[in-house]
């Protein structure tokens, strides 16, 4: 049964998409069957994996509004060890269309039901908002949310509001919703600020912050323009090692044995 994790932070540009793609690719590298769901009308996860978003005929939007069942839209990339439910600009319309639909908050959860026994991990990449799309992402997160936080000034800004939203969704529709973990991203070890932010975030989320910290890396910023995850674009980089370690940390906490080098 798949573990479904949703990457959420209404703050933009904190590393949600980068983490979904690269942690996902390393979970795949470690032998897990991984589905990445692009729930953002910006379709960054889709583009970053080399799929032209305007050419997507059927994707997250069609699945959400119930035009087609989940299945044929999924693009599997054996080289990346990732499957993708792509997004397209059409998804922006879903926000408005969903409002009048029945079960508007649980549509993604219901749509993903048949995929649960075909994957080990389903990662849902949310847009930078606390919209109905994000609510769908939260309600689908059977095993919790992953919150990327950028190690920069004002890192904690907005986390209070995010926590409130999580509490509200938990109270109103999904009592089992939990924070699976906080991922510190774009860490620059040369600055005192970055070190201070790490301490501050660990104080704000005691025991919920992953040990692995993702460094700021030019390679990570470059990989999307080649349409590749870091595991393919620059597997020997520090950033690749960091995402590999993060995937390992998640697997370890989930009680899944990490295969040895010969087994991968
Ligand atoms: N560790 C890193 N080092 C350097 N650049 C990074 C790193 N992580 C992400 N980036 C770059 O920062 C930008 C924002 O990252 P990303 O798209 O993952 O954030 P996001 O939270 O998904 O943004 P949005 O809220 O718009 O969806 C991208 O250009 C990405 O390539
Ligand atoms: Mg994104």
Short mmCIF file of C-alpha atoms and ligand atoms in Angstrom, two decimals:
data_model
loop_
_atom_site.label_atom_id
_atom_site.label_comp_id
_atom_site.label_asym_id
_atom_site.label_seq_id
_atom_site.Cartn_x
_atom_site.Cartn_y
_atom_site.Cartn_z
CA UNK A 1 0.00 0.00 0.00
CA UNK A 2 1.50 3.31 -1.08
CA UNK A 3 2.58 5.89 1.41
CA UNK A 4 1.21 9.19 0.22
CA UNK A 5 3.20 12.28 1.19
CA UNK A 6 2.22 15.80 0.18
CA UNK A 7 4.79 18.56 -0.20
CA UNK A 8 3.29 21.77 1.07
CA UNK A 9 4.29 25.32 1.96
CA UNK A 10 2.25 28.26 0.72
CA UNK A 11 5.45 30.24 0.49
CA UNK A 12 6.76 30.16 -3.07
CA UNK A 13 10.17 28.98 -4.17
CA UNK A 14 11.14 27.08 -1.02
CA UNK A 15 12.03 23.82 -2.77
CA UNK A 16 8.76 21.85 -2.82
CA UNK A 17 9.10 20.80 -6.45
CA UNK A 18 12.87 20.25 -6.29
CA UNK A 19 12.43 18.03 -3.24
CA UNK A 20 9.50 16.08 -4.73
CA UNK A 21 11.47 15.32 -7.91
CA UNK A 22 14.84 14.55 -6.41
CA UNK A 23 13.80 12.74 -3.27
CA UNK A 24 11.36 10.86 -5.49
CA UNK A 25 14.09 9.92 -7.94
CA UNK A 26 16.24 8.52 -5.13
CA UNK A 27 13.34 6.58 -3.63
CA UNK A 28 13.07 5.11 -7.13
CA UNK A 29 16.80 4.47 -7.22
CA UNK A 30 16.38 2.52 -3.99
CA UNK A 31 13.87 0.24 -5.69
CA UNK A 32 10.61 1.91 -4.66
CA UNK A 33 7.81 2.41 -7.16
CA UNK A 34 7.27 6.17 -7.07
CA UNK A 35 4.47 8.28 -8.53
CA UNK A 36 4.89 12.04 -8.54
CA UNK A 37 1.60 13.94 -8.76
CA UNK A 38 1.95 17.46 -10.11
CA UNK A 39 -0.85 19.38 -8.37
CA UNK A 40 0.39 22.82 -9.39
CA UNK A 41 -1.08 24.73 -12.38
CA UNK A 42 2.43 26.16 -12.90
CA UNK A 43 3.33 22.55 -13.80
CA UNK A 44 6.93 22.97 -12.67
CA UNK A 45 7.43 19.32 -11.74
CA UNK A 46 6.15 18.38 -15.20
CA UNK A 47 8.48 20.81 -17.00
CA UNK A 48 11.46 20.00 -14.77
CA UNK A 49 11.13 16.37 -15.83
CA UNK A 50 11.28 17.35 -19.48
CA UNK A 51 7.58 17.10 -20.28
CA UNK A 52 6.12 19.99 -22.29
CA UNK A 53 3.20 21.15 -20.12
CA UNK A 54 1.23 22.64 -23.02
CA UNK A 55 1.31 19.30 -24.80
CA UNK A 56 -0.29 17.49 -21.85
CA UNK A 57 -3.69 16.38 -23.15
CA UNK A 58 -4.73 14.59 -20.01
CA UNK A 59 -3.26 14.93 -16.55
CA UNK A 60 -4.04 15.99 -12.99
CA UNK A 61 -6.82 18.33 -14.11
CA UNK A 62 -8.76 15.67 -16.00
CA UNK A 63 -8.35 13.22 -13.14
CA UNK A 64 -9.50 15.76 -10.54
CA UNK A 65 -12.64 16.82 -12.33
CA UNK A 66 -13.43 13.19 -13.06
CA UNK A 67 -13.20 13.46 -16.85
CA UNK A 68 -11.05 10.32 -16.98
CA UNK A 69 -10.00 7.75 -14.39
CA UNK A 70 -6.39 7.63 -13.27
CA UNK A 71 -4.27 5.46 -15.53
CA UNK A 72 -3.33 6.35 -19.07
CA UNK A 73 -2.13 9.85 -18.15
CA UNK A 74 0.71 8.50 -16.04
CA UNK A 75 4.07 8.86 -17.75
CA UNK A 76 6.69 6.38 -16.61
CA UNK A 77 10.35 7.24 -17.05
CA UNK A 78 12.46 4.12 -16.40
CA UNK A 79 15.70 6.09 -16.62
CA UNK A 80 14.58 8.54 -13.95
CA UNK A 81 12.94 5.70 -11.96
CA UNK A 82 9.89 7.91 -11.61
CA UNK A 83 6.31 7.98 -12.80
CA UNK A 84 4.56 11.31 -13.26
CA UNK A 85 0.95 12.42 -13.29
CA UNK A 86 1.57 15.59 -15.27
CA UNK A 87 -0.05 18.95 -14.80
CA UNK A 88 -0.97 21.55 -17.39
CA UNK A 89 -2.17 25.15 -17.29
CA UNK A 90 -5.75 23.77 -17.44
CA UNK A 91 -5.39 22.88 -13.76
CA UNK A 92 -5.83 26.56 -12.90
CA UNK A 93 -9.46 26.18 -13.96
CA UNK A 94 -10.02 23.32 -11.51
CA UNK A 95 -9.86 25.75 -8.62
CA UNK A 96 -13.06 27.41 -9.83
CA UNK A 97 -14.77 24.28 -11.16
CA UNK A 98 -14.22 22.27 -7.99
CA UNK A 99 -16.10 24.76 -5.83
CA UNK A 100 -19.49 23.51 -7.05
CA UNK A 101 -18.57 19.84 -7.21
CA UNK A 102 -19.56 17.17 -4.73
CA UNK A 103 -16.79 15.96 -2.42
CA UNK A 104 -14.66 18.85 -3.62
CA UNK A 105 -11.99 18.36 -0.93
CA UNK A 106 -11.55 14.60 -1.37
CA UNK A 107 -11.45 14.30 -5.14
CA UNK A 108 -7.72 13.71 -5.37
CA UNK A 109 -7.76 11.20 -2.52
CA UNK A 110 -10.57 9.27 -4.22
CA UNK A 111 -8.89 9.48 -7.64
CA UNK A 112 -5.61 8.08 -6.27
CA UNK A 113 -7.30 5.09 -4.63
CA UNK A 114 -6.65 2.68 -7.56
CA UNK A 115 -2.96 3.71 -7.68
CA UNK A 116 -2.30 2.80 -4.08
CA UNK A 117 -1.38 -0.81 -4.72
CA UNK A 118 0.67 0.01 -7.81
CA UNK A 119 3.15 2.30 -6.05
CA UNK A 120 5.18 2.33 -2.85
CA UNK A 121 5.34 6.11 -2.63
CA UNK A 122 3.07 8.79 -4.03
CA UNK A 123 4.45 12.32 -3.71
CA UNK A 124 2.09 15.22 -4.30
CA UNK A 125 3.63 18.56 -5.27
CA UNK A 126 1.36 21.46 -4.20
CA UNK A 127 1.14 25.00 -5.55
CA UNK A 128 2.32 27.89 -3.35
CA UNK A 129 -1.10 28.64 -1.90
CA UNK A 130 -3.59 27.33 0.63
CA UNK A 131 -6.20 26.86 -2.09
CA UNK A 132 -8.73 24.13 -2.75
CA UNK A 133 -6.08 22.32 -4.79
CA UNK A 134 -3.75 22.29 -1.79
CA UNK A 135 -6.62 21.16 0.47
CA UNK A 136 -7.08 18.22 -1.94
CA UNK A 137 -3.37 17.52 -1.55
CA UNK A 138 -3.59 17.60 2.25
CA UNK A 139 -6.64 15.35 2.44
CA UNK A 140 -4.87 12.81 0.18
CA UNK A 141 -1.72 12.71 2.36
CA UNK A 142 -2.38 9.38 4.07
CA UNK A 143 1.10 9.36 5.62
CA UNK A 144 1.58 13.05 6.28
CA UNK A 145 2.95 16.24 4.83
CA UNK A 146 6.53 17.14 4.03
CA UNK A 147 7.27 20.82 4.57
CA UNK A 148 10.31 22.23 2.77
CA UNK A 149 11.71 25.32 4.50
CA UNK A 150 14.34 27.52 2.93
CA UNK A 151 17.31 28.35 5.19
CA UNK A 152 16.98 32.09 4.64
CA UNK A 153 15.79 35.21 6.36
CA UNK A 154 12.05 35.01 7.23
CA UNK A 155 12.12 31.22 6.87
CA UNK A 156 9.51 30.85 9.59
CA UNK A 157 7.23 33.41 8.06
CA UNK A 158 3.95 31.82 7.13
CA UNK A 159 4.62 28.57 8.98
CA UNK A 160 2.14 29.64 11.68
CA UNK A 161 -0.54 30.03 9.03
CA UNK A 162 0.38 26.70 7.48
CA UNK A 163 0.12 24.99 10.86
CA UNK A 164 -3.30 26.59 11.40
CA UNK A 165 -4.48 25.30 8.03
CA UNK A 166 -3.22 21.81 8.84
CA UNK A 167 -5.07 21.95 12.16
CA UNK A 168 -8.25 23.12 10.48
CA UNK A 169 -8.16 20.37 7.85
CA UNK A 170 -7.42 17.87 10.60
CA UNK A 171 -10.40 19.01 12.68
CA UNK A 172 -12.87 19.35 9.82
CA UNK A 173 -12.14 16.44 7.51
CA UNK A 174 -9.03 14.40 8.10
CA UNK A 175 -8.21 13.64 11.76
CA UNK A 176 -5.17 11.55 10.80
CA UNK A 177 -3.40 14.39 9.00
CA UNK A 178 0.10 14.82 10.36
CA UNK A 179 3.40 16.50 9.69
CA UNK A 180 5.70 13.76 8.39
CA UNK A 181 8.75 15.98 8.43
CA UNK A 182 10.34 19.32 7.69
CA UNK A 183 13.06 19.46 5.01
CA UNK A 184 15.62 22.25 5.31
CA UNK A 185 16.60 23.43 1.84
CA UNK A 186 19.05 25.83 0.15
CA UNK A 187 21.43 25.80 3.06
CA UNK A 188 24.54 27.91 2.69
CA UNK A 189 27.01 26.75 5.33
CA UNK A 190 29.12 29.85 4.92
CA UNK A 191 26.54 32.10 6.49
CA UNK A 192 25.72 32.45 10.16
CA UNK A 193 22.15 33.23 9.13
CA UNK A 194 21.65 29.77 7.64
CA UNK A 195 22.91 28.13 10.82
CA UNK A 196 20.61 30.31 12.91
CA UNK A 197 17.63 29.42 10.73
CA UNK A 198 18.33 25.70 11.19
CA UNK A 199 18.25 26.17 14.97
CA UNK A 200 15.11 28.28 14.80
CA UNK A 201 13.23 25.79 12.61
CA UNK A 202 14.27 22.91 14.86
CA UNK A 203 12.88 24.85 17.82
CA UNK A 204 9.62 25.55 15.98
CA UNK A 205 9.17 21.89 14.93
CA UNK A 206 10.85 19.86 17.66
CA UNK A 207 11.72 16.31 16.53
CA UNK A 208 10.09 16.84 13.14
CA UNK A 209 13.02 18.19 11.14
CA UNK A 210 14.97 15.70 9.02
CA UNK A 211 18.66 15.38 9.89
CA UNK A 212 19.58 15.69 6.21
CA UNK A 213 19.94 19.31 5.09
CA UNK A 214 19.82 20.16 1.38
CA UNK A 215 22.64 22.55 0.41
CA UNK A 216 22.28 25.46 -1.96
CA UNK A 217 23.61 24.09 -5.23
CA UNK A 218 24.03 25.40 -8.73
CA UNK A 219 23.66 21.85 -10.06
CA UNK A 220 20.18 21.61 -8.54
CA UNK A 221 19.15 24.88 -10.15
CA UNK A 222 20.53 23.73 -13.52
CA UNK A 223 19.05 20.22 -13.66
CA UNK A 224 15.47 21.33 -14.58
CA UNK A 225 16.66 23.06 -17.75
CA UNK A 226 17.95 19.65 -18.87
CA UNK A 227 14.66 18.04 -17.84
CA UNK A 228 16.46 15.69 -15.47
CA UNK A 229 16.51 14.88 -11.78
CA UNK A 230 19.83 15.43 -10.01
CA UNK A 231 20.34 11.64 -9.84
CA UNK A 232 20.86 11.71 -13.63
CA UNK A 233 22.17 15.24 -14.21
CA UNK A 234 24.90 15.33 -11.55
CA UNK A 235 24.91 12.14 -9.49
CA UNK A 236 28.30 12.95 -7.97
CA UNK A 237 27.33 16.39 -6.68
CA UNK A 238 26.79 17.30 -3.04
CA UNK A 239 23.17 18.04 -3.80
CA UNK A 240 22.67 14.54 -5.24
CA UNK A 241 24.25 13.02 -2.14
CA UNK A 242 21.95 15.13 0.03
CA UNK A 243 18.77 14.01 -1.73
CA UNK A 244 19.99 10.43 -1.66
CA UNK A 245 20.54 10.78 2.09
CA UNK A 246 17.09 12.31 2.53
CA UNK A 247 15.48 9.41 0.65
CA UNK A 248 17.50 7.03 2.83
CA UNK A 249 16.35 8.81 5.98
CA UNK A 250 12.71 8.58 4.91
CA UNK A 251 13.05 4.88 4.05
CA UNK A 252 14.78 4.20 7.37
CA UNK A 253 12.00 5.91 9.32
CA UNK A 254 9.42 4.01 7.27
CA UNK A 255 11.10 0.75 8.23
CA UNK A 256 12.18 -0.10 4.68
CA UNK A 257 15.59 -1.65 4.18
CA UNK A 258 17.93 0.36 1.97
CA UNK A 259 19.42 -1.90 -0.72
CA UNK A 260 23.19 -2.18 -0.95
CA UNK A 261 25.07 -0.69 -3.88
CA UNK A 262 25.08 -4.05 -5.71
CA UNK A 263 21.33 -4.39 -5.30
CA UNK A 264 20.44 -0.95 -6.74
N1 LIG B 1 19.04 23.54 -2.96
C1 LIG B 1 18.90 24.40 -3.97
N2 LIG B 1 19.97 25.10 -4.43
C2 LIG B 1 19.84 25.97 -5.45
N3 LIG B 1 18.69 26.20 -6.09
C3 LIG B 1 17.59 25.54 -5.68
C4 LIG B 1 17.63 24.61 -4.62
N4 LIG B 1 16.39 24.10 -4.44
C5 LIG B 1 15.62 24.70 -5.35
N5 LIG B 1 16.33 25.57 -6.11
C6 LIG B 1 15.83 26.44 -7.18
O1 LIG B 1 15.01 27.41 -6.57
C7 LIG B 1 13.84 27.66 -7.33
C8 LIG B 1 12.60 27.31 -6.49
O2 LIG B 1 12.61 25.92 -6.20
P1 LIG B 1 11.30 25.03 -6.35
O3 LIG B 1 10.67 25.28 -7.68
O4 LIG B 1 11.65 23.65 -6.00
O5 LIG B 1 10.40 25.68 -5.20
P2 LIG B 1 8.84 25.53 -4.99
O6 LIG B 1 8.60 25.65 -3.52
O7 LIG B 1 8.33 24.32 -5.66
O8 LIG B 1 8.29 26.81 -5.76
P3 LIG B 1 6.74 27.16 -6.06
O9 LIG B 1 6.21 27.60 -4.77
O10 LIG B 1 6.79 28.24 -7.09
O11 LIG B 1 6.12 25.91 -6.55
C9 LIG B 1 13.98 26.81 -8.58
O12 LIG B 1 14.52 27.59 -9.59
C10 LIG B 1 14.95 25.70 -8.18
O13 LIG B 1 15.69 25.21 -9.27
MG1 LIG B 2 6.79 24.11 -7.03
#
